[in-house]
mmCIF file of C-alpha atoms in Angstrom:
data_model
loop_
_atom_site.group_PDB
_atom_site.id
_atom_site.type_symbol
_atom_site.label_atom_id
_atom_site.label_comp_id
_atom_site.label_asym_id
_atom_site.label_seq_id
_atom_site.Cartn_x
_atom_site.Cartn_y
_atom_site.Cartn_z
ATOM 1 C CA UNK A 986 33.691 141.367 108.381
ATOM 2 C CA UNK A 987 35.777 143.432 110.757
ATOM 3 C CA UNK A 988 39.495 142.717 110.966
ATOM 4 C CA UNK A 989 40.850 143.422 114.371
ATOM 5 C CA UNK A 990 44.180 145.306 114.640
ATOM 6 C CA UNK A 991 45.786 142.650 116.856
ATOM 7 C CA UNK A 992 45.155 140.038 114.158
ATOM 8 C CA UNK A 993 46.830 142.220 111.553
ATOM 9 C CA UNK A 994 49.823 142.822 113.833
ATOM 10 C CA UNK A 995 50.079 139.095 114.502
ATOM 11 C CA UNK A 996 50.013 138.284 110.787
ATOM 12 C CA UNK A 997 52.650 140.898 110.031
ATOM 13 C CA UNK A 998 54.839 139.575 112.838
ATOM 14 C CA UNK A 999 54.418 136.049 111.518
ATOM 15 C CA UNK A 1000 55.434 137.118 108.007
ATOM 16 C CA UNK A 1001 58.470 138.980 109.359
ATOM 17 C CA UNK A 1002 59.479 135.960 111.415
ATOM 18 C CA UNK A 1003 59.122 133.737 108.402
ATOM 19 C CA UNK A 1004 61.275 136.098 106.330
ATOM 20 C CA UNK A 1005 63.954 136.178 109.028
ATOM 21 C CA UNK A 1006 63.883 132.390 109.247
ATOM 22 C CA UNK A 1007 64.182 132.128 105.455
ATOM 23 C CA UNK A 1008 67.146 134.517 105.368
ATOM 24 C CA UNK A 1009 68.756 132.620 108.229
ATOM 25 C CA UNK A 1010 68.280 129.295 106.501
ATOM 26 C CA UNK A 1011 69.772 130.716 103.308
ATOM 27 C CA UNK A 1012 72.783 131.913 105.284
ATOM 28 C CA UNK A 1013 73.111 128.461 106.780
ATOM 29 C CA UNK A 1014 72.994 126.946 103.301
ATOM 30 C CA UNK A 1015 75.835 129.234 102.261
ATOM 31 C CA UNK A 1016 77.995 128.321 105.238
ATOM 32 C CA UNK A 1017 79.677 125.304 103.589
ATOM 33 C CA UNK A 1018 80.794 127.437 100.674
ATOM 34 C CA UNK A 1019 81.996 130.155 102.984
ATOM 35 C CA UNK A 1020 83.867 127.577 105.023
ATOM 36 C CA UNK A 1021 85.561 126.302 101.889
ATOM 37 C CA UNK A 1022 86.602 129.812 100.905
ATOM 38 C CA UNK A 1023 88.071 130.368 104.354
ATOM 39 C CA UNK A 1024 89.871 127.033 104.106
ATOM 40 C CA UNK A 1025 91.366 128.118 100.783
ATOM 41 C CA UNK A 1026 92.730 131.204 102.486
ATOM 42 C CA UNK A 1027 94.428 129.059 105.106
ATOM 43 C CA UNK A 1028 96.148 126.798 102.576
ATOM 44 C CA UNK A 1029 96.977 129.622 100.136
ATOM 45 C CA UNK A 1030 100.393 130.496 101.698
ATOM 46 C CA UNK A 1031 101.554 126.877 101.622
ATOM 47 C CA UNK A 1032 100.283 126.437 98.053
ATOM 48 C CA UNK A 1033 102.040 129.617 96.907
ATOM 49 C CA UNK A 1034 105.338 128.368 98.322
ATOM 50 C CA UNK A 1035 104.788 124.941 96.786
ATOM 51 C CA UNK A 1036 104.002 126.459 93.407
ATOM 52 C CA UNK A 1037 106.987 128.823 93.547
ATOM 53 C CA UNK A 1038 109.535 126.156 94.457
ATOM 54 C CA UNK A 1039 108.050 123.062 92.795
ATOM 55 C CA UNK A 1040 105.433 123.697 90.110
ATOM 56 C CA UNK A 1041 107.141 126.666 88.438
ATOM 57 C CA UNK A 1042 110.565 124.920 88.227
ATOM 58 C CA UNK A 1043 108.807 121.817 86.925
ATOM 59 C CA UNK A 1044 107.173 123.754 84.114
ATOM 60 C CA UNK A 1045 110.469 125.477 83.326
ATOM 61 C CA UNK A 1046 112.249 122.123 83.323
ATOM 62 C CA UNK A 1047 109.752 120.699 80.835
ATOM 63 C CA UNK A 1048 110.301 123.714 78.590
ATOM 64 C CA UNK A 1049 114.101 123.456 78.810
ATOM 65 C CA UNK A 1050 114.002 119.750 77.981
ATOM 66 C CA UNK A 1051 112.978 120.580 74.404
ATOM 67 C CA UNK A 1052 116.142 122.626 73.776
ATOM 68 C CA UNK A 1053 119.849 122.005 73.364
ATOM 69 C CA UNK A 1054 121.188 124.476 75.914
ATOM 70 C CA UNK A 1055 124.459 124.806 77.798
ATOM 71 C CA UNK A 1056 122.999 127.085 80.458
ATOM 72 C CA UNK A 1057 124.693 130.252 79.163
ATOM 73 C CA UNK A 1058 124.309 130.832 75.448
ATOM 74 C CA UNK A 1059 120.906 130.886 73.700
ATOM 75 C CA UNK A 1060 119.464 127.399 73.266
ATOM 76 C CA UNK A 1061 118.395 125.780 70.019
ATOM 77 C CA UNK A 1062 115.192 123.827 69.495
ATOM 78 C CA UNK A 1063 115.764 120.078 69.867
ATOM 79 C CA UNK A 1064 112.224 118.739 69.878
ATOM 80 C CA UNK A 1065 112.016 115.232 71.299
ATOM 81 C CA UNK A 1066 115.645 114.351 70.618
ATOM 82 C CA UNK A 1067 116.574 114.745 74.290
ATOM 83 C CA UNK A 1068 113.862 112.240 75.184
ATOM 84 C CA UNK A 1069 114.817 109.725 72.504
ATOM 85 C CA UNK A 1070 118.236 109.503 74.190
ATOM 86 C CA UNK A 1071 116.470 107.425 76.810
ATOM 87 C CA UNK A 1072 116.207 104.621 74.239
ATOM 88 C CA UNK A 1073 119.442 105.186 72.322
ATOM 89 C CA UNK A 1074 122.042 106.341 74.872
ATOM 90 C CA UNK A 1075 123.860 103.299 76.348
ATOM 91 C CA UNK A 1076 124.919 105.295 79.444
ATOM 92 C CA UNK A 1077 121.272 105.942 80.356
ATOM 93 C CA UNK A 1078 120.325 102.301 79.838
ATOM 94 C CA UNK A 1079 123.298 101.244 81.934
ATOM 95 C CA UNK A 1080 122.219 103.633 84.697
ATOM 96 C CA UNK A 1081 118.759 102.065 84.879
ATOM 97 C CA UNK A 1082 120.280 98.566 84.906
ATOM 98 C CA UNK A 1083 122.336 99.625 87.933
ATOM 99 C CA UNK A 1084 119.175 100.913 89.618
ATOM 100 C CA UNK A 1085 117.485 97.558 89.071
ATOM 101 C CA UNK A 1086 120.454 95.861 90.703
ATOM 102 C CA UNK A 1087 120.368 98.275 93.647
ATOM 103 C CA UNK A 1088 116.683 97.449 94.210
ATOM 104 C CA UNK A 1089 117.850 94.075 95.495
ATOM 105 C CA UNK A 1090 119.726 95.843 98.328
ATOM 106 C CA UNK A 1091 117.487 98.867 98.859
ATOM 107 C CA UNK A 1092 114.074 97.205 98.663
ATOM 108 C CA UNK A 1093 113.991 93.399 98.436
ATOM 109 C CA UNK A 1094 116.546 92.341 101.071
ATOM 110 C CA UNK A 1095 115.524 94.936 103.719
ATOM 111 C CA UNK A 1096 111.863 93.936 103.373
ATOM 112 C CA UNK A 1097 112.609 90.196 103.549
ATOM 113 C CA UNK A 1098 114.935 90.553 106.552
ATOM 114 C CA UNK A 1099 112.548 92.977 108.267
ATOM 115 C CA UNK A 1100 109.597 90.615 107.831
ATOM 116 C CA UNK A 1101 111.628 87.681 109.106
ATOM 117 C CA UNK A 1102 112.745 89.453 112.279
ATOM 118 C CA UNK A 1103 109.309 90.969 112.851
ATOM 119 C CA UNK A 1104 107.718 87.517 112.604
ATOM 120 C CA UNK A 1105 110.369 86.115 114.940
ATOM 121 C CA UNK A 1106 109.822 88.845 117.517
ATOM 122 C CA UNK A 1107 106.058 88.281 117.336
ATOM 123 C CA UNK A 1108 106.604 84.800 118.815
ATOM 124 C CA UNK A 1109 109.251 85.617 121.413
ATOM 125 C CA UNK A 1110 109.892 88.480 123.799
ATOM 126 C CA UNK A 1111 113.420 89.767 124.339
ATOM 127 C CA UNK A 1112 114.797 92.179 126.880
ATOM 128 C CA UNK A 1113 116.216 95.481 125.732
ATOM 129 C CA UNK A 1114 113.959 95.753 122.687
ATOM 130 C CA UNK A 1115 113.767 99.547 123.069
ATOM 131 C CA UNK A 1116 117.554 99.902 122.903
ATOM 132 C CA UNK A 1117 117.570 97.518 119.935
ATOM 133 C CA UNK A 1118 115.095 99.734 118.092
ATOM 134 C CA UNK A 1119 117.175 102.821 118.895
ATOM 135 C CA UNK A 1120 120.278 101.289 117.348
ATOM 136 C CA UNK A 1121 118.351 100.299 114.238
ATOM 137 C CA UNK A 1122 116.850 103.779 113.909
ATOM 138 C CA UNK A 1123 120.199 105.611 114.099
ATOM 139 C CA UNK A 1124 120.963 105.348 110.334
ATOM 140 C CA UNK A 1125 117.732 107.232 109.627
ATOM 141 C CA UNK A 1126 118.705 110.095 111.936
ATOM 142 C CA UNK A 1127 122.202 110.635 110.506
ATOM 143 C CA UNK A 1128 122.373 112.231 107.065
ATOM 144 C CA UNK A 1129 123.266 110.071 104.078
ATOM 145 C CA UNK A 1130 126.301 112.204 103.275
ATOM 146 C CA UNK A 1131 127.831 111.718 106.732
ATOM 147 C CA UNK A 1132 127.229 107.974 106.737
ATOM 148 C CA UNK A 1133 128.493 107.663 103.149
ATOM 149 C CA UNK A 1134 131.775 109.342 104.162
ATOM 150 C CA UNK A 1135 132.121 106.881 107.042
ATOM 151 C CA UNK A 1136 131.415 103.890 104.809
ATOM 152 C CA UNK A 1137 133.932 105.147 102.256
ATOM 153 C CA UNK A 1138 136.553 104.840 104.987
ATOM 154 C CA UNK A 1139 135.243 101.357 105.890
ATOM 155 C CA UNK A 1140 135.633 100.243 102.267
ATOM 156 C CA UNK A 1141 139.154 101.649 101.892
ATOM 157 C CA UNK A 1142 142.059 99.324 101.079
ATOM 158 C CA UNK A 1143 143.384 99.839 104.610
ATOM 159 C CA UNK A 1144 139.960 100.329 106.161
ATOM 160 C CA UNK A 1145 138.343 98.239 108.904
ATOM 161 C CA UNK A 1146 136.741 95.751 106.521
ATOM 162 C CA UNK A 1147 139.935 94.951 104.654
ATOM 163 C CA UNK A 1148 141.944 94.876 107.879
ATOM 164 C CA UNK A 1149 139.515 92.400 109.426
ATOM 165 C CA UNK A 1150 139.592 90.106 106.385
ATOM 166 C CA UNK A 1151 143.393 90.079 106.404
ATOM 167 C CA UNK A 1152 143.391 89.318 110.124
ATOM 168 C CA UNK A 1153 141.228 86.210 109.646
ATOM 169 C CA UNK A 1154 143.245 84.988 106.662
ATOM 170 C CA UNK A 1155 140.915 86.200 103.906
ATOM 171 C CA UNK A 1156 143.148 88.976 102.593
ATOM 172 C CA UNK A 1157 143.030 87.520 99.088
ATOM 173 C CA UNK A 1158 139.395 88.643 98.881
ATOM 174 C CA UNK A 1159 140.344 92.313 99.295
ATOM 175 C CA UNK A 1160 140.420 94.116 95.915
ATOM 176 C CA UNK A 1161 143.725 95.820 95.167
ATOM 177 C CA UNK A 1162 141.917 99.096 94.397
ATOM 178 C CA UNK A 1163 139.626 98.917 97.411
ATOM 179 C CA UNK A 1164 136.012 97.845 97.484
ATOM 180 C CA UNK A 1165 134.788 101.051 95.819
ATOM 181 C CA UNK A 1166 137.556 101.095 93.233
ATOM 182 C CA UNK A 1167 136.887 97.691 91.717
ATOM 183 C CA UNK A 1168 134.484 97.245 88.818
ATOM 184 C CA UNK A 1169 133.191 94.008 90.348
ATOM 185 C CA UNK A 1170 132.583 95.191 93.910
ATOM 186 C CA UNK A 1171 131.771 98.922 93.662
ATOM 187 C CA UNK A 1172 128.051 98.579 92.989
ATOM 188 C CA UNK A 1173 127.468 95.764 95.522
ATOM 189 C CA UNK A 1174 129.395 97.806 98.093
ATOM 190 C CA UNK A 1175 127.055 100.742 97.572
ATOM 191 C CA UNK A 1176 124.141 98.316 97.767
ATOM 192 C CA UNK A 1177 125.304 96.976 101.152
ATOM 193 C CA UNK A 1178 125.443 100.556 102.406
ATOM 194 C CA UNK A 1179 121.848 101.033 101.231
ATOM 195 C CA UNK A 1180 120.823 97.750 102.871
ATOM 196 C CA UNK A 1181 122.299 98.942 106.178
ATOM 197 C CA UNK A 1182 120.307 102.166 105.985
ATOM 198 C CA UNK A 1183 116.990 100.692 104.798
ATOM 199 C CA UNK A 1184 116.865 97.622 107.031
ATOM 200 C CA UNK A 1185 116.313 99.609 110.231
ATOM 201 C CA UNK A 1186 113.432 101.573 108.727
ATOM 202 C CA UNK A 1187 111.716 98.402 107.512
ATOM 203 C CA UNK A 1188 112.114 96.572 110.805
ATOM 204 C CA UNK A 1189 110.926 99.509 112.926
ATOM 205 C CA UNK A 1190 107.802 99.872 110.799
ATOM 206 C CA UNK A 1191 107.111 96.135 110.794
ATOM 207 C CA UNK A 1192 107.585 95.896 114.566
ATOM 208 C CA UNK A 1193 105.066 98.685 115.032
ATOM 209 C CA UNK A 1194 102.665 96.829 112.737
ATOM 210 C CA UNK A 1195 103.093 93.530 114.593
ATOM 211 C CA UNK A 1196 102.223 95.224 117.884
ATOM 212 C CA UNK A 1197 98.777 96.198 116.560
ATOM 213 C CA UNK A 1198 97.907 92.666 115.430
ATOM 214 C CA UNK A 1199 95.566 91.155 118.077
ATOM 215 C CA UNK A 1200 97.212 88.389 120.089
ATOM 216 C CA UNK A 1201 93.958 86.441 119.803
ATOM 217 C CA UNK A 1202 94.688 85.815 116.123
ATOM 218 C CA UNK A 1203 97.963 84.105 116.956
ATOM 219 C CA UNK A 1204 96.284 82.107 119.718
ATOM 220 C CA UNK A 1205 93.537 80.990 117.359
ATOM 221 C CA UNK A 1206 96.108 79.962 114.753
ATOM 222 C CA UNK A 1207 98.013 77.927 117.336
ATOM 223 C CA UNK A 1208 94.819 76.264 118.512
ATOM 224 C CA UNK A 1209 94.198 75.219 114.912
ATOM 225 C CA UNK A 1210 97.643 73.624 114.865
ATOM 226 C CA UNK A 1211 99.463 76.282 112.824
ATOM 227 C CA UNK A 1212 103.244 76.267 113.000
ATOM 228 C CA UNK A 1213 105.509 79.314 112.697
ATOM 229 C CA UNK A 1214 105.383 79.358 108.887
ATOM 230 C CA UNK A 1215 101.593 79.081 108.811
ATOM 231 C CA UNK A 1216 101.305 81.867 111.398
ATOM 232 C CA UNK A 1217 103.464 84.115 109.280
ATOM 233 C CA UNK A 1218 101.458 83.712 106.078
ATOM 234 C CA UNK A 1219 98.022 83.547 107.750
ATOM 235 C CA UNK A 1220 98.364 86.229 110.455
ATOM 236 C CA UNK A 1221 101.564 88.280 110.368
ATOM 237 C CA UNK A 1222 101.852 89.007 106.646
ATOM 238 C CA UNK A 1223 98.178 90.042 106.133
ATOM 239 C CA UNK A 1224 98.386 92.160 109.287
ATOM 240 C CA UNK A 1225 101.410 94.013 107.908
ATOM 241 C CA UNK A 1226 99.893 94.758 104.496
ATOM 242 C CA UNK A 1227 99.690 98.523 104.966
ATOM 243 C CA UNK A 1228 103.172 98.756 106.474
ATOM 244 C CA UNK A 1229 104.506 96.607 103.656
ATOM 245 C CA UNK A 1230 102.889 98.878 101.089
ATOM 246 C CA UNK A 1231 104.461 101.974 102.645
ATOM 247 C CA UNK A 1232 107.893 100.358 102.866
ATOM 248 C CA UNK A 1233 107.751 99.013 99.307
ATOM 249 C CA UNK A 1234 106.711 102.324 97.747
ATOM 250 C CA UNK A 1235 109.225 104.404 99.710
ATOM 251 C CA UNK A 1236 112.020 101.915 99.016
ATOM 252 C CA UNK A 1237 111.373 101.968 95.286
ATOM 253 C CA UNK A 1238 111.288 105.770 95.233
ATOM 254 C CA UNK A 1239 114.497 105.936 97.269
ATOM 255 C CA UNK A 1240 116.237 103.489 94.945
ATOM 256 C CA UNK A 1241 115.236 105.284 91.756
ATOM 257 C CA UNK A 1242 116.349 108.606 93.251
ATOM 258 C CA UNK A 1243 119.694 107.346 94.564
ATOM 259 C CA UNK A 1244 122.242 110.146 94.370
ATOM 260 C CA UNK A 1245 123.931 111.158 97.652
ATOM 261 C CA UNK A 1246 125.809 107.918 98.262
ATOM 262 C CA UNK A 1247 126.883 107.629 94.629
ATOM 263 C CA UNK A 1248 128.143 111.216 94.586
ATOM 264 C CA UNK A 1249 130.099 110.848 97.834
ATOM 265 C CA UNK A 1250 131.354 107.270 97.598
ATOM 266 C CA UNK A 1251 132.124 106.627 93.911
ATOM 267 C CA UNK A 1252 131.201 109.643 91.722
ATOM 268 C CA UNK A 1253 129.683 107.131 89.334
ATOM 269 C CA UNK A 1254 132.941 105.177 89.032
ATOM 270 C CA UNK A 1255 135.074 103.340 88.526
ATOM 271 C CA UNK A 1256 134.301 104.283 84.962
ATOM 272 C CA UNK A 1257 130.530 104.076 84.815
ATOM 273 C CA UNK A 1258 130.188 101.030 87.082
ATOM 274 C CA UNK A 1259 127.963 102.831 89.592
ATOM 275 C CA UNK A 1260 126.298 105.473 87.439
ATOM 276 C CA UNK A 1261 122.569 105.882 88.120
ATOM 277 C CA UNK A 1262 119.955 108.161 86.491
ATOM 278 C CA UNK A 1263 119.937 110.777 89.250
ATOM 279 C CA UNK A 1264 123.730 111.068 89.109
ATOM 280 C CA UNK A 1265 123.615 111.305 85.302
ATOM 281 C CA UNK A 1266 121.196 114.237 85.640
ATOM 282 C CA UNK A 1267 123.661 116.054 87.900
ATOM 283 C CA UNK A 1268 126.645 115.195 85.697
ATOM 284 C CA UNK A 1269 125.015 116.411 82.493
ATOM 285 C CA UNK A 1270 123.784 119.547 84.201
ATOM 286 C CA UNK A 1271 126.938 120.687 85.982
ATOM 287 C CA UNK A 1272 129.872 118.886 84.335
ATOM 288 C CA UNK A 1273 129.078 118.554 80.637
ATOM 289 C CA UNK A 1274 126.668 121.561 80.400
ATOM 290 C CA UNK A 1275 123.958 119.500 78.680
ATOM 291 C CA UNK A 1276 121.156 121.308 80.461
ATOM 292 C CA UNK A 1277 118.406 120.324 78.038
ATOM 293 C CA UNK A 1278 119.404 116.664 78.114
ATOM 294 C CA UNK A 1279 119.622 116.746 81.928
ATOM 295 C CA UNK A 1280 116.136 118.257 82.141
ATOM 296 C CA UNK A 1281 114.706 115.588 79.834
ATOM 297 C CA UNK A 1282 116.414 112.848 81.836
ATOM 298 C CA UNK A 1283 115.042 114.297 85.066
ATOM 299 C CA UNK A 1284 111.498 114.534 83.682
ATOM 300 C CA UNK A 1285 111.718 110.959 82.417
ATOM 301 C CA UNK A 1286 112.948 109.770 85.809
ATOM 302 C CA UNK A 1287 110.063 111.568 87.518
ATOM 303 C CA UNK A 1288 107.517 109.898 85.234
ATOM 304 C CA UNK A 1289 109.080 106.488 85.851
ATOM 305 C CA UNK A 1290 108.899 107.040 89.616
ATOM 306 C CA UNK A 1291 105.223 107.994 89.307
ATOM 307 C CA UNK A 1292 104.513 104.914 87.180
ATOM 308 C CA UNK A 1293 106.360 102.530 89.501
ATOM 309 C CA UNK A 1294 104.629 104.032 92.544
ATOM 310 C CA UNK A 1295 101.204 103.726 90.909
ATOM 311 C CA UNK A 1296 101.772 100.111 89.864
ATOM 312 C CA UNK A 1297 103.092 99.153 93.305
ATOM 313 C CA UNK A 1298 100.098 100.743 95.037
ATOM 314 C CA UNK A 1299 97.642 99.065 92.674
ATOM 315 C CA UNK A 1300 99.230 95.664 93.180
ATOM 316 C CA UNK A 1301 99.196 96.037 96.956
ATOM 317 C CA UNK A 1302 95.585 97.235 96.924
ATOM 318 C CA UNK A 1303 94.562 94.273 94.775
ATOM 319 C CA UNK A 1304 96.352 91.927 97.157
ATOM 320 C CA UNK A 1305 94.416 93.471 100.042
ATOM 321 C CA UNK A 1306 91.092 93.072 98.215
ATOM 322 C CA UNK A 1307 91.802 89.393 97.651
#
């Protein structure tokens, strides 16, 4: 049987084409991996900075927490003794009790008031809502230190608050040492400052969430005879679940990490009436030179924040599933 040359050339060309197609398909199969490697190159600079300024200090802090160290002389091994202070030191326990009390002002009251006003504004329309939102958002734009200085003046014995109370005949309510100098009013005064700052954030977020709830849901609820309370629990609250989750988690983190206002307004005083864990970390680090104890307290606070955040997210997710 005679094999013609053109048949041979056609077969060879077909084999070459198949080989090229196979190599091309293999290259295409490798593209996802190559894309991932390129993506790693893009995020490498940000990860290097994050590791240098966050992960490395974190590892060093964990190491320091196992030593008794004043920051200058060589440290001595302390084991877990710095961590057991969390259960035995009354100042640390008192600091966490103060944080729990501040959660009422930093988390619970802002969320309740924000939900109430958001539900109210979902039923009525008012003029000047944009300007209203701007005023509420101002505390988030100004730094905590600047606003804390201003509120320190407000709480002074001769400040605007005390002057107003004396003018309306309620001067007997003004503490002789000022609102921040009294053991009974110092912590609530700081809490009111936190309420003022957190309320605007909660309301702005809830208002944005209400705007995305379809008006047809409210109309259907009203057709079924739902009143304002039924509308809130059947339409508004479920529609704000994601916003509520964000606000709750951020509020809890902000409360547990409270430092700026305590440092500026009270320095933990009078006595230890307003001491909180974050301020105790700073005080042990820079005032009493208990660097190892400060590191252990900071690591413990970080773990508590992670645990609280995880539990809050799980509870909110379970509520959404139900």
